[in-house]
PDB file of N, CA and C in Angstrom:
ATOM      1  N   UNK P   1     -46.512 -10.358 -17.721  1.00 51.00           N
ATOM      2  CA  UNK P   1     -46.146 -10.822 -16.400  1.00 51.00           C
ATOM      3  C   UNK P   1     -44.869 -11.660 -16.463  1.00 51.00           C
ATOM      4  N   UNK P   2     -44.791 -12.563 -17.422  1.00 53.00           N
ATOM      5  CA  UNK P   2     -43.636 -13.429 -17.579  1.00 53.00           C
ATOM      6  C   UNK P   2     -42.388 -12.611 -17.900  1.00 53.00           C
ATOM      7  N   UNK P   3     -42.529 -11.563 -18.686  1.00 58.00           N
ATOM      8  CA  UNK P   3     -41.402 -10.738 -19.073  1.00 58.00           C
ATOM      9  C   UNK P   3     -40.839  -9.973 -17.875  1.00 58.00           C
ATOM     10  N   UNK P   4     -41.682  -9.505 -16.990  1.00 65.00           N
ATOM     11  CA  UNK P   4     -41.245  -8.792 -15.797  1.00 65.00           C
ATOM     12  C   UNK P   4     -40.436  -9.717 -14.898  1.00 65.00           C
ATOM     13  N   UNK P   5     -40.843 -10.948 -14.750  1.00 67.00           N
ATOM     14  CA  UNK P   5     -40.123 -11.930 -13.936  1.00 67.00           C
ATOM     15  C   UNK P   5     -38.755 -12.207 -14.535  1.00 67.00           C
ATOM     16  N   UNK P   6     -38.678 -12.336 -15.858  1.00 63.00           N
ATOM     17  CA  UNK P   6     -37.397 -12.571 -16.529  1.00 63.00           C
ATOM     18  C   UNK P   6     -36.453 -11.380 -16.352  1.00 63.00           C
ATOM     19  N   UNK P   7     -36.990 -10.168 -16.464  1.00 66.00           N
ATOM     20  CA  UNK P   7     -36.164  -8.966 -16.302  1.00 66.00           C
ATOM     21  C   UNK P   7     -35.620  -8.900 -14.882  1.00 66.00           C
ATOM     22  N   UNK P   8     -36.448  -9.177 -13.887  1.00 65.00           N
ATOM     23  CA  UNK P   8     -36.002  -9.173 -12.492  1.00 65.00           C
ATOM     24  C   UNK P   8     -34.894 -10.201 -12.281  1.00 65.00           C
ATOM     25  N   UNK P   9     -35.057 -11.360 -12.902  1.00 64.00           N
ATOM     26  CA  UNK P   9     -34.063 -12.429 -12.774  1.00 64.00           C
ATOM     27  C   UNK P   9     -32.723 -11.983 -13.369  1.00 64.00           C
ATOM     28  N   UNK P  10     -32.752 -11.375 -14.528  1.00 58.00           N
ATOM     29  CA  UNK P  10     -31.518 -10.923 -15.183  1.00 58.00           C
ATOM     30  C   UNK P  10     -30.863  -9.766 -14.414  1.00 58.00           C
ATOM     31  N   UNK P  11     -31.689  -8.888 -13.855  1.00 55.00           N
ATOM     32  CA  UNK P  11     -31.147  -7.786 -13.062  1.00 55.00           C
ATOM     33  C   UNK P  11     -30.445  -8.331 -11.818  1.00 55.00           C
ATOM     34  N   UNK P  12     -31.034  -9.310 -11.153  1.00 61.00           N
ATOM     35  CA  UNK P  12     -30.411  -9.928  -9.981  1.00 61.00           C
ATOM     36  C   UNK P  12     -29.075 -10.568 -10.352  1.00 61.00           C
ATOM     37  N   UNK P  13     -29.044 -11.288 -11.456  1.00 61.00           N
ATOM     38  CA  UNK P  13     -27.807 -11.929 -11.904  1.00 61.00           C
ATOM     39  C   UNK P  13     -26.754 -10.873 -12.220  1.00 61.00           C
ATOM     40  N   UNK P  14     -27.161  -9.804 -12.884  1.00 53.00           N
ATOM     41  CA  UNK P  14     -26.239  -8.714 -13.206  1.00 53.00           C
ATOM     42  C   UNK P  14     -25.680  -8.071 -11.936  1.00 53.00           C
ATOM     43  N   UNK P  15     -26.516  -7.859 -10.945  1.00 53.00           N
ATOM     44  CA  UNK P  15     -26.068  -7.270  -9.681  1.00 53.00           C
ATOM     45  C   UNK P  15     -25.079  -8.187  -8.958  1.00 53.00           C
ATOM     46  N   UNK P  16     -25.335  -9.469  -8.965  1.00 63.00           N
ATOM     47  CA  UNK P  16     -24.430 -10.420  -8.314  1.00 63.00           C
ATOM     48  C   UNK P  16     -23.067 -10.408  -8.997  1.00 63.00           C
ATOM     49  N   UNK P  17     -23.049 -10.485 -10.317  1.00 54.00           N
ATOM     50  CA  UNK P  17     -21.780 -10.469 -11.051  1.00 54.00           C
ATOM     51  C   UNK P  17     -21.055  -9.130 -10.877  1.00 54.00           C
ATOM     52  N   UNK P  18     -21.795  -8.037 -10.826  1.00 55.00           N
ATOM     53  CA  UNK P  18     -21.173  -6.725 -10.613  1.00 55.00           C
ATOM     54  C   UNK P  18     -20.514  -6.670  -9.240  1.00 55.00           C
ATOM     55  N   UNK P  19     -21.209  -7.193  -8.226  1.00 55.00           N
ATOM     56  CA  UNK P  19     -20.647  -7.215  -6.875  1.00 55.00           C
ATOM     57  C   UNK P  19     -19.393  -8.049  -6.789  1.00 55.00           C
ATOM     58  N   UNK P  20     -19.404  -9.231  -7.410  1.00 52.00           N
ATOM     59  CA  UNK P  20     -18.222 -10.088  -7.413  1.00 52.00           C
ATOM     60  C   UNK P  20     -17.070  -9.400  -8.128  1.00 52.00           C
ATOM     61  N   UNK P  21     -17.343  -8.783  -9.253  1.00 52.00           N
ATOM     62  CA  UNK P  21     -16.310  -8.082 -10.006  1.00 52.00           C
ATOM     63  C   UNK P  21     -15.750  -6.919  -9.197  1.00 52.00           C
ATOM     64  N   UNK P  22     -16.629  -6.133  -8.568  1.00 53.00           N
ATOM     65  CA  UNK P  22     -16.194  -4.982  -7.771  1.00 53.00           C
ATOM     66  C   UNK P  22     -15.300  -5.425  -6.616  1.00 53.00           C
ATOM     67  N   UNK P  23     -15.689  -6.472  -5.914  1.00 51.00           N
ATOM     68  CA  UNK P  23     -14.897  -6.948  -4.772  1.00 51.00           C
ATOM     69  C   UNK P  23     -13.544  -7.493  -5.216  1.00 51.00           C
ATOM     70  N   UNK P  24     -13.500  -8.153  -6.347  1.00 52.00           N
ATOM     71  CA  UNK P  24     -12.241  -8.739  -6.800  1.00 52.00           C
ATOM     72  C   UNK P  24     -11.277  -7.683  -7.336  1.00 52.00           C
ATOM     73  N   UNK P  25     -11.777  -6.505  -7.669  1.00 51.00           N
ATOM     74  CA  UNK P  25     -10.916  -5.455  -8.199  1.00 51.00           C
ATOM     75  C   UNK P  25     -10.367  -4.527  -7.124  1.00 51.00           C
ATOM     76  N   UNK P  26     -10.815  -4.671  -5.883  1.00 49.00           N
ATOM     77  CA  UNK P  26     -10.331  -3.817  -4.807  1.00 49.00           C
ATOM     78  C   UNK P  26      -8.868  -4.139  -4.519  1.00 49.00           C
ATOM     79  N   UNK P  27      -8.039  -3.130  -4.318  1.00 52.00           N
ATOM     80  CA  UNK P  27      -6.634  -3.405  -4.006  1.00 52.00           C
ATOM     81  C   UNK P  27      -6.523  -4.069  -2.639  1.00 52.00           C
ATOM     82  N   UNK P  28      -5.667  -5.043  -2.544  1.00 60.00           N
ATOM     83  CA  UNK P  28      -5.448  -5.751  -1.295  1.00 60.00           C
ATOM     84  C   UNK P  28      -4.401  -4.992  -0.493  1.00 60.00           C
ATOM     85  N   UNK P  29      -4.702  -4.746   0.759  1.00 58.00           N
ATOM     86  CA  UNK P  29      -3.756  -4.060   1.634  1.00 58.00           C
ATOM     87  C   UNK P  29      -2.960  -5.122   2.372  1.00 58.00           C
ATOM     88  N   UNK P  30      -1.663  -5.025   2.266  1.00 68.00           N
ATOM     89  CA  UNK P  30      -0.785  -5.978   2.927  1.00 68.00           C
ATOM     90  C   UNK P  30      -0.363  -5.387   4.270  1.00 68.00           C
ATOM     91  N   UNK P  31      -0.611  -6.125   5.329  1.00 69.00           N
ATOM     92  CA  UNK P  31      -0.218  -5.695   6.664  1.00 69.00           C
ATOM     93  C   UNK P  31       0.683  -6.771   7.234  1.00 69.00           C
ATOM     94  N   UNK P  32       1.832  -6.365   7.771  1.00 77.00           N
ATOM     95  CA  UNK P  32       2.764  -7.337   8.318  1.00 77.00           C
ATOM     96  C   UNK P  32       3.520  -6.754   9.501  1.00 77.00           C
ATOM     97  N   UNK P  33       4.074  -7.650  10.297  1.00 78.00           N
ATOM     98  CA  UNK P  33       4.913  -7.266  11.425  1.00 78.00           C
ATOM     99  C   UNK P  33       6.323  -7.714  11.103  1.00 78.00           C
ATOM    100  N   UNK P  34       7.287  -6.814  11.306  1.00 79.00           N
ATOM    101  CA  UNK P  34       8.682  -7.203  11.106  1.00 79.00           C
ATOM    102  C   UNK P  34       9.505  -6.698  12.283  1.00 79.00           C
ATOM    103  N   UNK P  35      10.575  -7.402  12.555  1.00 73.00           N
ATOM    104  CA  UNK P  35      11.452  -7.010  13.657  1.00 73.00           C
ATOM    105  C   UNK P  35      12.495  -6.029  13.146  1.00 73.00           C
ATOM    106  N   UNK P  36      12.998  -5.210  14.066  1.00 82.00           N
ATOM    107  CA  UNK P  36      14.067  -4.282  13.733  1.00 82.00           C
ATOM    108  C   UNK P  36      15.134  -4.391  14.806  1.00 82.00           C
ATOM    109  N   UNK P  37      16.377  -4.464  14.412  1.00 77.00           N
ATOM    110  CA  UNK P  37      17.462  -4.543  15.382  1.00 77.00           C
ATOM    111  C   UNK P  37      17.933  -3.131  15.711  1.00 77.00           C
ATOM    112  N   UNK P  38      18.079  -2.869  16.997  1.00 74.00           N
ATOM    113  CA  UNK P  38      18.483  -1.546  17.472  1.00 74.00           C
ATOM    114  C   UNK P  38      20.002  -1.462  17.552  1.00 74.00           C
ATOM    115  N   UNK P  39      20.493  -0.245  17.603  1.00 62.00           N
ATOM    116  CA  UNK P  39      21.940  -0.036  17.653  1.00 62.00           C
ATOM    117  C   UNK P  39      22.562  -0.558  18.942  1.00 62.00           C
ATOM    118  N   UNK P  40      21.784  -0.606  20.023  1.00 76.00           N
ATOM    119  CA  UNK P  40      22.339  -1.105  21.285  1.00 76.00           C
ATOM    120  C   UNK P  40      22.227  -2.622  21.416  1.00 76.00           C
ATOM    121  N   UNK P  41      21.864  -3.301  20.364  1.00 82.00           N
ATOM    122  CA  UNK P  41      21.807  -4.756  20.365  1.00 82.00           C
ATOM    123  C   UNK P  41      20.455  -5.341  20.693  1.00 82.00           C
ATOM    124  N   UNK P  42      19.493  -4.519  21.082  1.00 91.00           N
ATOM    125  CA  UNK P  42      18.154  -5.017  21.373  1.00 91.00           C
ATOM    126  C   UNK P  42      17.308  -5.081  20.107  1.00 91.00           C
ATOM    127  N   UNK P  43      16.034  -5.363  20.302  1.00 92.00           N
ATOM    128  CA  UNK P  43      15.110  -5.506  19.176  1.00 92.00           C
ATOM    129  C   UNK P  43      13.883  -4.624  19.373  1.00 92.00           C
ATOM    130  N   UNK P  44      13.247  -4.275  18.283  1.00 92.00           N
ATOM    131  CA  UNK P  44      11.982  -3.572  18.275  1.00 92.00           C
ATOM    132  C   UNK P  44      11.122  -4.196  17.184  1.00 92.00           C
ATOM    133  N   UNK P  45       9.989  -3.588  16.895  1.00 92.00           N
ATOM    134  CA  UNK P  45       9.162  -4.090  15.793  1.00 92.00           C
ATOM    135  C   UNK P  45       8.494  -2.936  15.068  1.00 92.00           C
ATOM    136  N   UNK P  46       8.092  -3.231  13.843  1.00 91.00           N
ATOM    137  CA  UNK P  46       7.319  -2.297  13.036  1.00 91.00           C
ATOM    138  C   UNK P  46       6.110  -3.026  12.482  1.00 91.00           C
ATOM    139  N   UNK P  47       5.011  -2.327  12.398  1.00 90.00           N
ATOM    140  CA  UNK P  47       3.827  -2.838  11.713  1.00 90.00           C
ATOM    141  C   UNK P  47       3.732  -2.054  10.421  1.00 90.00           C
ATOM    142  N   UNK P  48       3.772  -2.784   9.315  1.00 88.00           N
ATOM    143  CA  UNK P  48       3.745  -2.157   7.994  1.00 88.00           C
ATOM    144  C   UNK P  48       2.368  -2.306   7.374  1.00 88.00           C
ATOM    145  N   UNK P  49       1.918  -1.251   6.731  1.00 86.00           N
ATOM    146  CA  UNK P  49       0.680  -1.267   5.953  1.00 86.00           C
ATOM    147  C   UNK P  49       1.106  -0.997   4.532  1.00 86.00           C
ATOM    148  N   UNK P  50       0.996  -2.005   3.688  1.00 84.00           N
ATOM    149  CA  UNK P  50       1.608  -2.002   2.360  1.00 84.00           C
ATOM    150  C   UNK P  50       3.117  -1.836   2.566  1.00 84.00           C
ATOM    151  N   UNK P  51       3.715  -0.784   2.066  1.00 82.00           N
ATOM    152  CA  UNK P  51       5.156  -0.598   2.260  1.00 82.00           C
ATOM    153  C   UNK P  51       5.466   0.529   3.245  1.00 82.00           C
ATOM    154  N   UNK P  52       4.428   1.134   3.815  1.00 85.00           N
ATOM    155  CA  UNK P  52       4.623   2.249   4.747  1.00 85.00           C
ATOM    156  C   UNK P  52       4.618   1.762   6.191  1.00 85.00           C
ATOM    157  N   UNK P  53       5.441   2.390   7.010  1.00 88.00           N
ATOM    158  CA  UNK P  53       5.472   2.052   8.431  1.00 88.00           C
ATOM    159  C   UNK P  53       4.239   2.665   9.085  1.00 88.00           C
ATOM    160  N   UNK P  54       3.410   1.811   9.670  1.00 87.00           N
ATOM    161  CA  UNK P  54       2.188   2.230  10.347  1.00 87.00           C
ATOM    162  C   UNK P  54       2.489   2.483  11.822  1.00 87.00           C
ATOM    163  N   UNK P  55       3.254   1.589  12.435  1.00 88.00           N
ATOM    164  CA  UNK P  55       3.687   1.740  13.825  1.00 88.00           C
ATOM    165  C   UNK P  55       5.146   1.323  13.904  1.00 88.00           C
ATOM    166  N   UNK P  56       5.953   2.145  14.545  1.00 90.00           N
ATOM    167  CA  UNK P  56       7.344   1.799  14.819  1.00 90.00           C
ATOM    168  C   UNK P  56       7.492   1.761  16.334  1.00 90.00           C
ATOM    169  N   UNK P  57       7.862   0.611  16.868  1.00 91.00           N
ATOM    170  CA  UNK P  57       7.975   0.440  18.309  1.00 91.00           C
ATOM    171  C   UNK P  57       9.386  -0.041  18.651  1.00 91.00           C
ATOM    172  N   UNK P  58      10.313   0.891  18.899  1.00 91.00           N
ATOM    173  CA  UNK P  58      11.688   0.485  19.190  1.00 91.00           C
ATOM    174  C   UNK P  58      11.887  -0.014  20.620  1.00 91.00           C
ATOM    175  N   UNK P  59      10.922   0.272  21.508  1.00 92.00           N
ATOM    176  CA  UNK P  59      11.056  -0.109  22.911  1.00 92.00           C
ATOM    177  C   UNK P  59       9.861  -0.939  23.360  1.00 92.00           C
ATOM    178  N   UNK P  60      10.027  -1.670  24.452  1.00 94.00           N
ATOM    179  CA  UNK P  60       8.947  -2.487  24.994  1.00 94.00           C
ATOM    180  C   UNK P  60       7.874  -1.552  25.567  1.00 94.00           C
ATOM    181  N   UNK P  61       6.645  -1.667  25.077  1.00 94.00           N
ATOM    182  CA  UNK P  61       5.588  -0.809  25.605  1.00 94.00           C
ATOM    183  C   UNK P  61       5.188  -1.251  27.018  1.00 94.00           C
ATOM    184  N   UNK P  62       4.681  -0.317  27.804  1.00 93.00           N
ATOM    185  CA  UNK P  62       4.120  -0.562  29.137  1.00 93.00           C
ATOM    186  C   UNK P  62       5.155  -0.761  30.242  1.00 93.00           C
ATOM    187  N   UNK P  63       6.438  -0.812  29.913  1.00 94.00           N
ATOM    188  CA  UNK P  63       7.451  -0.967  30.963  1.00 94.00           C
ATOM    189  C   UNK P  63       8.144   0.368  31.209  1.00 94.00           C
ATOM    190  N   UNK P  64       8.706   0.495  32.399  1.00 91.00           N
ATOM    191  CA  UNK P  64       9.390   1.727  32.779  1.00 91.00           C
ATOM    192  C   UNK P  64      10.722   1.826  32.034  1.00 91.00           C
ATOM    193  N   UNK P  65      11.016   3.001  31.527  1.00 90.00           N
ATOM    194  CA  UNK P  65      12.287   3.230  30.840  1.00 90.00           C
ATOM    195  C   UNK P  65      12.217   2.821  29.381  1.00 90.00           C
ATOM    196  N   UNK P  66      13.355   2.942  28.745  1.00 90.00           N
ATOM    197  CA  UNK P  66      13.454   2.620  27.313  1.00 90.00           C
ATOM    198  C   UNK P  66      14.169   1.295  27.157  1.00 90.00           C
ATOM    199  N   UNK P  67      13.447   0.216  27.383  1.00 92.00           N
ATOM    200  CA  UNK P  67      14.018  -1.112  27.257  1.00 92.00           C
ATOM    201  C   UNK P  67      13.689  -1.680  25.883  1.00 92.00           C
ATOM    202  N   UNK P  68      14.707  -2.189  25.217  1.00 91.00           N
ATOM    203  CA  UNK P  68      14.466  -2.876  23.947  1.00 91.00           C
ATOM    204  C   UNK P  68      14.146  -4.338  24.250  1.00 91.00           C
ATOM    205  N   UNK P  69      13.555  -5.006  23.277  1.00 94.00           N
ATOM    206  CA  UNK P  69      13.282  -6.433  23.426  1.00 94.00           C
ATOM    207  C   UNK P  69      14.609  -7.178  23.404  1.00 94.00           C
ATOM    208  N   UNK P  70      14.736  -8.191  24.237  1.00 92.00           N
ATOM    209  CA  UNK P  70      15.994  -8.940  24.323  1.00 92.00           C
ATOM    210  C   UNK P  70      16.171  -9.901  23.156  1.00 92.00           C
ATOM    211  N   UNK P  71      15.051 -10.381  22.608  1.00 92.00           N
ATOM    212  CA  UNK P  71      15.144 -11.318  21.486  1.00 92.00           C
ATOM    213  C   UNK P  71      14.241 -10.849  20.345  1.00 92.00           C
ATOM    214  N   UNK P  72      14.575 -11.297  19.169  1.00 91.00           N
ATOM    215  CA  UNK P  72      13.748 -10.997  17.998  1.00 91.00           C
ATOM    216  C   UNK P  72      12.364 -11.618  18.163  1.00 91.00           C
ATOM    217  N   UNK P  73      12.318 -12.827  18.722  1.00 92.00           N
ATOM    218  CA  UNK P  73      11.045 -13.517  18.924  1.00 92.00           C
ATOM    219  C   UNK P  73      10.128 -12.723  19.854  1.00 92.00           C
ATOM    220  N   UNK P  74      10.682 -12.147  20.927  1.00 94.00           N
ATOM    221  CA  UNK P  74       9.871 -11.325  21.831  1.00 94.00           C
ATOM    222  C   UNK P  74       9.278 -10.126  21.102  1.00 94.00           C
ATOM    223  N   UNK P  75      10.076  -9.481  20.262  1.00 93.00           N
ATOM    224  CA  UNK P  75       9.597  -8.325  19.500  1.00 93.00           C
ATOM    225  C   UNK P  75       8.470  -8.729  18.548  1.00 93.00           C
ATOM    226  N   UNK P  76       8.650  -9.836  17.856  1.00 92.00           N
ATOM    227  CA  UNK P  76       7.629 -10.284  16.904  1.00 92.00           C
ATOM    228  C   UNK P  76       6.344 -10.708  17.602  1.00 92.00           C
ATOM    229  N   UNK P  77       6.441 -11.425  18.724  1.00 94.00           N
ATOM    230  CA  UNK P  77       5.242 -11.833  19.468  1.00 94.00           C
ATOM    231  C   UNK P  77       4.440 -10.611  19.905  1.00 94.00           C
ATOM    232  N   UNK P  78       5.142  -9.607  20.406  1.00 95.00           N
ATOM    233  CA  UNK P  78       4.465  -8.406  20.868  1.00 95.00           C
ATOM    234  C   UNK P  78       3.841  -7.654  19.692  1.00 95.00           C
ATOM    235  N   UNK P  79       4.555  -7.548  18.598  1.00 93.00           N
ATOM    236  CA  UNK P  79       4.022  -6.889  17.407  1.00 93.00           C
ATOM    237  C   UNK P  79       2.791  -7.594  16.863  1.00 93.00           C
ATOM    238  N   UNK P  80       2.800  -8.921  16.880  1.00 92.00           N
ATOM    239  CA  UNK P  80       1.632  -9.678  16.399  1.00 92.00           C
ATOM    240  C   UNK P  80       0.423  -9.439  17.300  1.00 92.00           C
ATOM    241  N   UNK P  81       0.654  -9.372  18.624  1.00 94.00           N
ATOM    242  CA  UNK P  81      -0.456  -9.086  19.534  1.00 94.00           C
ATOM    243  C   UNK P  81      -1.013  -7.691  19.259  1.00 94.00           C
ATOM    244  N   UNK P  82      -0.141  -6.728  19.068  1.00 92.00           N
ATOM    245  CA  UNK P  82      -0.567  -5.363  18.760  1.00 92.00           C
ATOM    246  C   UNK P  82      -1.396  -5.345  17.474  1.00 92.00           C
ATOM    247  N   UNK P  83      -0.925  -6.025  16.439  1.00 90.00           N
ATOM    248  CA  UNK P  83      -1.645  -6.076  15.167  1.00 90.00           C
ATOM    249  C   UNK P  83      -3.010  -6.739  15.345  1.00 90.00           C
ATOM    250  N   UNK P  84      -3.059  -7.811  16.112  1.00 91.00           N
ATOM    251  CA  UNK P  84      -4.325  -8.514  16.372  1.00 91.00           C
ATOM    252  C   UNK P  84      -5.321  -7.569  17.040  1.00 91.00           C
ATOM    253  N   UNK P  85      -4.843  -6.770  18.007  1.00 92.00           N
ATOM    254  CA  UNK P  85      -5.725  -5.838  18.690  1.00 92.00           C
ATOM    255  C   UNK P  85      -6.213  -4.743  17.746  1.00 92.00           C
ATOM    256  N   UNK P  86      -5.349  -4.270  16.875  1.00 89.00           N
ATOM    257  CA  UNK P  86      -5.738  -3.226  15.920  1.00 89.00           C
ATOM    258  C   UNK P  86      -6.789  -3.763  14.954  1.00 89.00           C
ATOM    259  N   UNK P  87      -6.556  -4.955  14.428  1.00 88.00           N
ATOM    260  CA  UNK P  87      -7.496  -5.546  13.463  1.00 88.00           C
ATOM    261  C   UNK P  87      -8.860  -5.784  14.099  1.00 88.00           C
ATOM    262  N   UNK P  88      -8.870  -6.196  15.378  1.00 91.00           N
ATOM    263  CA  UNK P  88     -10.153  -6.460  16.041  1.00 91.00           C
ATOM    264  C   UNK P  88     -10.734  -5.202  16.691  1.00 91.00           C
ATOM    265  N   UNK P  89     -10.142  -4.049  16.369  1.00 91.00           N
ATOM    266  CA  UNK P  89     -10.621  -2.741  16.820  1.00 91.00           C
ATOM    267  C   UNK P  89     -10.639  -2.604  18.347  1.00 91.00           C
ATOM    268  N   UNK P  90      -9.666  -3.226  18.995  1.00 93.00           N
ATOM    269  CA  UNK P  90      -9.488  -3.063  20.435  1.00 93.00           C
ATOM    270  C   UNK P  90      -8.500  -1.924  20.673  1.00 93.00           C
ATOM    271  N   UNK P  91      -8.462  -1.454  21.899  1.00 91.00           N
ATOM    272  CA  UNK P  91      -7.462  -0.466  22.277  1.00 91.00           C
ATOM    273  C   UNK P  91      -6.092  -1.126  22.103  1.00 91.00           C
ATOM    274  N   UNK P  92      -5.215  -0.552  21.283  1.00 89.00           N
ATOM    275  CA  UNK P  92      -3.934  -1.221  21.007  1.00 89.00           C
ATOM    276  C   UNK P  92      -2.900  -1.101  22.124  1.00 89.00           C
ATOM    277  N   UNK P  93      -3.203  -0.340  23.179  1.00 92.00           N
ATOM    278  CA  UNK P  93      -2.248  -0.211  24.280  1.00 92.00           C
ATOM    279  C   UNK P  93      -2.034  -1.581  24.931  1.00 92.00           C
ATOM    280  N   UNK P  94      -0.777  -1.920  25.164  1.00 94.00           N
ATOM    281  CA  UNK P  94      -0.458  -3.195  25.797  1.00 94.00           C
ATOM    282  C   UNK P  94      -0.240  -2.994  27.288  1.00 94.00           C
ATOM    283  N   UNK P  95      -0.487  -4.043  28.042  1.00 95.00           N
ATOM    284  CA  UNK P  95      -0.328  -3.988  29.488  1.00 95.00           C
ATOM    285  C   UNK P  95       0.806  -4.916  29.919  1.00 95.00           C
ATOM    286  N   UNK P  96       1.273  -4.696  31.153  1.00 95.00           N
ATOM    287  CA  UNK P  96       2.284  -5.579  31.732  1.00 95.00           C
ATOM    288  C   UNK P  96       1.762  -7.015  31.775  1.00 95.00           C
ATOM    289  N   UNK P  97       0.484  -7.163  32.107  1.00 96.00           N
ATOM    290  CA  UNK P  97      -0.124  -8.502  32.166  1.00 96.00           C
ATOM    291  C   UNK P  97      -0.031  -9.202  30.802  1.00 96.00           C
ATOM    292  N   UNK P  98      -0.302  -8.470  29.723  1.00 96.00           N
ATOM    293  CA  UNK P  98      -0.212  -9.068  28.382  1.00 96.00           C
ATOM    294  C   UNK P  98       1.230  -9.443  28.045  1.00 96.00           C
ATOM    295  N   UNK P  99       2.176  -8.576  28.402  1.00 96.00           N
ATOM    296  CA  UNK P  99       3.589  -8.897  28.162  1.00 96.00           C
ATOM    297  C   UNK P  99       3.999 -10.140  28.939  1.00 96.00           C
ATOM    298  N   UNK P 100       3.549 -10.226  30.199  1.00 96.00           N
ATOM    299  CA  UNK P 100       3.865 -11.400  31.019  1.00 96.00           C
ATOM    300  C   UNK P 100       3.234 -12.666  30.445  1.00 96.00           C
ATOM    301  N   UNK P 101       2.018 -12.548  29.921  1.00 96.00           N
ATOM    302  CA  UNK P 101       1.369 -13.735  29.349  1.00 96.00           C
ATOM    303  C   UNK P 101       2.089 -14.211  28.082  1.00 96.00           C
ATOM    304  N   UNK P 102       2.777 -13.296  27.396  1.00 96.00           N
ATOM    305  CA  UNK P 102       3.580 -13.671  26.227  1.00 96.00           C
ATOM    306  C   UNK P 102       4.982 -14.136  26.625  1.00 96.00           C
ATOM    307  N   UNK P 103       5.290 -14.034  27.932  1.00 96.00           N
ATOM    308  CA  UNK P 103       6.597 -14.391  28.483  1.00 96.00           C
ATOM    309  C   UNK P 103       7.709 -13.519  27.889  1.00 96.00           C
ATOM    310  N   UNK P 104       7.415 -12.211  27.764  1.00 95.00           N
ATOM    311  CA  UNK P 104       8.390 -11.245  27.275  1.00 95.00           C
ATOM    312  C   UNK P 104       9.379 -10.954  28.411  1.00 95.00           C
ATOM    313  N   UNK P 105      10.659 -10.979  28.108  1.00 94.00           N
ATOM    314  CA  UNK P 105      11.689 -10.707  29.105  1.00 94.00           C
ATOM    315  C   UNK P 105      11.939  -9.202  29.189  1.00 94.00           C
ATOM    316  N   UNK P 106      11.903  -8.670  30.407  1.00 93.00           N
ATOM    317  CA  UNK P 106      12.207  -7.258  30.621  1.00 93.00           C
ATOM    318  C   UNK P 106      12.620  -7.074  32.074  1.00 93.00           C
ATOM    319  N   UNK P 107      13.235  -5.935  32.354  1.00 90.00           N
ATOM    320  CA  UNK P 107      13.657  -5.608  33.715  1.00 90.00           C
ATOM    321  C   UNK P 107      12.508  -4.945  34.436  1.00 90.00           C
ATOM    322  N   UNK P 108      12.150  -5.494  35.598  1.00 85.00           N
ATOM    323  CA  UNK P 108      11.004  -4.964  36.362  1.00 85.00           C
ATOM    324  C   UNK P 108      11.434  -3.871  37.297  1.00 85.00           C
TER     325      UNK P 108
END
């Protein structure tokens, strides 16, 4: 009886250490938002997953026409909101209301 309890204890410890080792060996995925300057002087953003472009957004989403962001900060704020929505598994489509709440400048 005592031996069975000891074996169970060692198996539990082995499983815990195996789990910790397995989790620590998983490759970390780097996700970041960076701004991109457009040829017409405006700004856009990209969401990178490791070194690959996951989303490239050269224009302000949800607005009429092909308007670029007026400032780098506007592009980054919008990209961060998009990334936040993707990570939390929300619909990543942005709305005019969300752009207005971020105080993004655009032509209405």
